PDB file of C-alpha atoms in Angstrom:
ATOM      1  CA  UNK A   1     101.500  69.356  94.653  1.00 44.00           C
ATOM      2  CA  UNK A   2      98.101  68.993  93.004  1.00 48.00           C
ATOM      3  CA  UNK A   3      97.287  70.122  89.168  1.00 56.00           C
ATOM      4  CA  UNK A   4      95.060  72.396  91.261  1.00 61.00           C
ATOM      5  CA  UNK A   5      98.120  74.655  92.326  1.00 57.00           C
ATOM      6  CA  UNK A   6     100.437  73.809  89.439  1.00 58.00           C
ATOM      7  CA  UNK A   7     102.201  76.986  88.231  1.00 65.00           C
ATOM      8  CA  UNK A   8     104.160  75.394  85.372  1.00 70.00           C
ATOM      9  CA  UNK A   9     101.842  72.792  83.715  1.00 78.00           C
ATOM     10  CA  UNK A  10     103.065  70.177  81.694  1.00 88.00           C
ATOM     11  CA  UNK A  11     100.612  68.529  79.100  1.00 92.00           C
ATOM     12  CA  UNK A  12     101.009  65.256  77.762  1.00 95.00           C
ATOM     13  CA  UNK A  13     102.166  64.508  73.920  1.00 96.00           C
ATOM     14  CA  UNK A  14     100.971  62.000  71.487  1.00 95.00           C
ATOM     15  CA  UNK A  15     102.422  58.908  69.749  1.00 94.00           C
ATOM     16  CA  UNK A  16      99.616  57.904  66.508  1.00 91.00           C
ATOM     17  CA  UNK A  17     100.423  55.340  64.314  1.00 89.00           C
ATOM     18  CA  UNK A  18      99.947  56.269  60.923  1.00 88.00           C
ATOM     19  CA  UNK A  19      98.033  52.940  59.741  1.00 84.00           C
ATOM     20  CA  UNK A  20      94.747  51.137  62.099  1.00 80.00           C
ATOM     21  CA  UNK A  21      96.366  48.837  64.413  1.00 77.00           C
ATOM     22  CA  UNK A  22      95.085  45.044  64.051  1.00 76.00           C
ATOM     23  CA  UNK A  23      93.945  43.738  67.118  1.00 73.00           C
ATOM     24  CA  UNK A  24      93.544  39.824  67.251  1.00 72.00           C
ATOM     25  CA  UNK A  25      90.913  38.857  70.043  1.00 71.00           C
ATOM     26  CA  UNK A  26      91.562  35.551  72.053  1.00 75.00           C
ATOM     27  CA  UNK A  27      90.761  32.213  70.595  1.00 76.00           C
ATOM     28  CA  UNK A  28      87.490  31.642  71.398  1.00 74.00           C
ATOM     29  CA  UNK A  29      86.304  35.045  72.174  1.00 71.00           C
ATOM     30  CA  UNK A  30      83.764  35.428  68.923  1.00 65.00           C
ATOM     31  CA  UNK A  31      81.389  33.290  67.185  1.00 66.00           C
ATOM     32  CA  UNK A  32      83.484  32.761  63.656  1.00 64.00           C
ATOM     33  CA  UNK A  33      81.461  34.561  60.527  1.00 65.00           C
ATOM     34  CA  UNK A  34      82.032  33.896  56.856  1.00 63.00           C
ATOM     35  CA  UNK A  35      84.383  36.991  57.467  1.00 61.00           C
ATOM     36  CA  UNK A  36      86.668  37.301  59.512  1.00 56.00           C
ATOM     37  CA  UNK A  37      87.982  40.926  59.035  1.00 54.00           C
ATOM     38  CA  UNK A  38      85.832  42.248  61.824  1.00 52.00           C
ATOM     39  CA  UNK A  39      87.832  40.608  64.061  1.00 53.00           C
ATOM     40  CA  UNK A  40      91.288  41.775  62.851  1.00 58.00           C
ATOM     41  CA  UNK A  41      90.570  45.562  62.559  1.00 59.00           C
ATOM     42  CA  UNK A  42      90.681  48.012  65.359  1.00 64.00           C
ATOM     43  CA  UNK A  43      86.787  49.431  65.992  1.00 67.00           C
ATOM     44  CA  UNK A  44      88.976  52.668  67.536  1.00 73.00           C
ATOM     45  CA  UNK A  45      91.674  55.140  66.724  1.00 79.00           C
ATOM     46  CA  UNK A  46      94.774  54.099  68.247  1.00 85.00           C
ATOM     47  CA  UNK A  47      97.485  56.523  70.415  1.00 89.00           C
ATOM     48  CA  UNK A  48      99.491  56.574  73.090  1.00 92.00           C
ATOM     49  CA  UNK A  49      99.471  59.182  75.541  1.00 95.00           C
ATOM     50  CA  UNK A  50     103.052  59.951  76.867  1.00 95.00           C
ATOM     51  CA  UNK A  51     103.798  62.465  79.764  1.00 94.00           C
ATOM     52  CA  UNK A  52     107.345  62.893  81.197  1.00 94.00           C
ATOM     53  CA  UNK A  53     106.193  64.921  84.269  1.00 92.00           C
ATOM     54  CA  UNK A  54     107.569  68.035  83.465  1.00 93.00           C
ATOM     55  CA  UNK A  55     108.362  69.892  79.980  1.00 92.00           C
ATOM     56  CA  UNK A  56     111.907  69.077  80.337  1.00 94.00           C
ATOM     57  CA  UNK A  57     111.542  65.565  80.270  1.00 95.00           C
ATOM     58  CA  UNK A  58     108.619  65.994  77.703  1.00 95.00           C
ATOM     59  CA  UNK A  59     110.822  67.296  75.478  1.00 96.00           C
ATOM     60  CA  UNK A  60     113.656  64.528  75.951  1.00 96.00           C
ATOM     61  CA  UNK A  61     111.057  61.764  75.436  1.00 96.00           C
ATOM     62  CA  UNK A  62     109.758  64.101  71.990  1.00 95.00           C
ATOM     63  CA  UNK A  63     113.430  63.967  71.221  1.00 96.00           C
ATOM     64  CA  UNK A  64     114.310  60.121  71.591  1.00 96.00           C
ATOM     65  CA  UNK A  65     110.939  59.020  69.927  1.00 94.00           C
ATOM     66  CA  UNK A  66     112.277  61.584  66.936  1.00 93.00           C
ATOM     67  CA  UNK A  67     115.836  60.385  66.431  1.00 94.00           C
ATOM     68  CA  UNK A  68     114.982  56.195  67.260  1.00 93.00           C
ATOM     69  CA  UNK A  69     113.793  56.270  63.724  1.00 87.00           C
ATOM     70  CA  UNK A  70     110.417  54.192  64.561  1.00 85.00           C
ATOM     71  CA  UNK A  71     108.308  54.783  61.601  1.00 86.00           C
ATOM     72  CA  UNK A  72     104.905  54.215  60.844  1.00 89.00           C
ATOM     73  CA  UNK A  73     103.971  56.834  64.098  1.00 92.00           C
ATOM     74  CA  UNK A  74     103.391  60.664  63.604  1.00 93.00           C
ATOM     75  CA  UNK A  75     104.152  62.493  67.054  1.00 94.00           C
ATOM     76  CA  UNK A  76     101.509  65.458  68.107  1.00 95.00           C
ATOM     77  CA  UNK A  77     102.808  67.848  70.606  1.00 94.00           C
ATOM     78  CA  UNK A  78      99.365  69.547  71.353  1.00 93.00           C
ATOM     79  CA  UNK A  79      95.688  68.249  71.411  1.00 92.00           C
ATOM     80  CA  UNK A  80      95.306  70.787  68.134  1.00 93.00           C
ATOM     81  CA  UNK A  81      98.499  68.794  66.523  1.00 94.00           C
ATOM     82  CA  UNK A  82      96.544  65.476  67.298  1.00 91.00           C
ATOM     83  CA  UNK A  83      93.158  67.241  66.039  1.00 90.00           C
ATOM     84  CA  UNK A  84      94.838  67.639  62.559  1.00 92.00           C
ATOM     85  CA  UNK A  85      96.871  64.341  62.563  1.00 87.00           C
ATOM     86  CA  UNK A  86      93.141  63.364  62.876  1.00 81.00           C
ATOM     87  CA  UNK A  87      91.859  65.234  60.524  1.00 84.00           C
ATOM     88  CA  UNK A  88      93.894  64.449  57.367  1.00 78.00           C
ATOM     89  CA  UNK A  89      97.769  64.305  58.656  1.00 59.00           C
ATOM     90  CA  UNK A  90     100.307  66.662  59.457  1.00 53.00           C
ATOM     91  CA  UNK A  91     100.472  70.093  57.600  1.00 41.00           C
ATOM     92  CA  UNK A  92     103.953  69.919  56.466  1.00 44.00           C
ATOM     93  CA  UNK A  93     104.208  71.139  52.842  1.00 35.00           C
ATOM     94  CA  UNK A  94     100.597  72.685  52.913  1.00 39.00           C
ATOM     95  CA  UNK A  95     100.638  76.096  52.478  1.00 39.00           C
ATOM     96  CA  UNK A  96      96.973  78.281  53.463  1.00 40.00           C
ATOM     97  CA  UNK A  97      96.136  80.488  50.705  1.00 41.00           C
ATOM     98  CA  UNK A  98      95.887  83.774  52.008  1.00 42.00           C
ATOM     99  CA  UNK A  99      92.561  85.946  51.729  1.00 47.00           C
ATOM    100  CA  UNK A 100      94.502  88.536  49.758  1.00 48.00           C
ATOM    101  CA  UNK A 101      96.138  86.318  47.019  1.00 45.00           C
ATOM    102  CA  UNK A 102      92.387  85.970  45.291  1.00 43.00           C
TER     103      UNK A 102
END
């Protein structure tokens, strides 16, 4: 079946560490500078995209990642949870003040 005639799509979650990765390049691969930070840092956000094939498994994978206990990772369910993980973390705890309460 193509996505094209899908009738029960599955979207893919998201695994985002919490801290910028460090990336070493290979020996060799830059000139060396007086610093050499540029070279340890990540010059991207880094995620993993995860996709079980079907919500089912989607939601097994959401599960295992939850109860292994690997910290340091938020998990995004939705391109608008990753859009807020990205914007300032997850909104646990935060409440919206509401219009009226002025």
């Amino acid at each position: 079946a193509t996505t094209k005639h899908r009738t029960n799509p599955c979207n893919p979650f998201y695994i985002v560490p919490k801290r910028r990765y460090v990336y070493l390049p290979p020996a060799n691969f830059r000139e060396k500078k007086d610093s050499d930070t540029h070279k340890k840092s990540s010059p991207f956000i880094s995620m993993w995209f995860c996709w079980g094939g079907n919500q089912k498994r989607n939601e097994e994978l959401m599960n295992a990642f939850q109860k292994s206990g690997v910290g340091g990772c938020d998990l995004a369910r939705s391109k608008s949870a990753l859009r807020d993980l990205r914007r300032g973390g997850s909104s646990k705890g935060k409440k919206k003040k509401s219009k009226s309460s002025k």
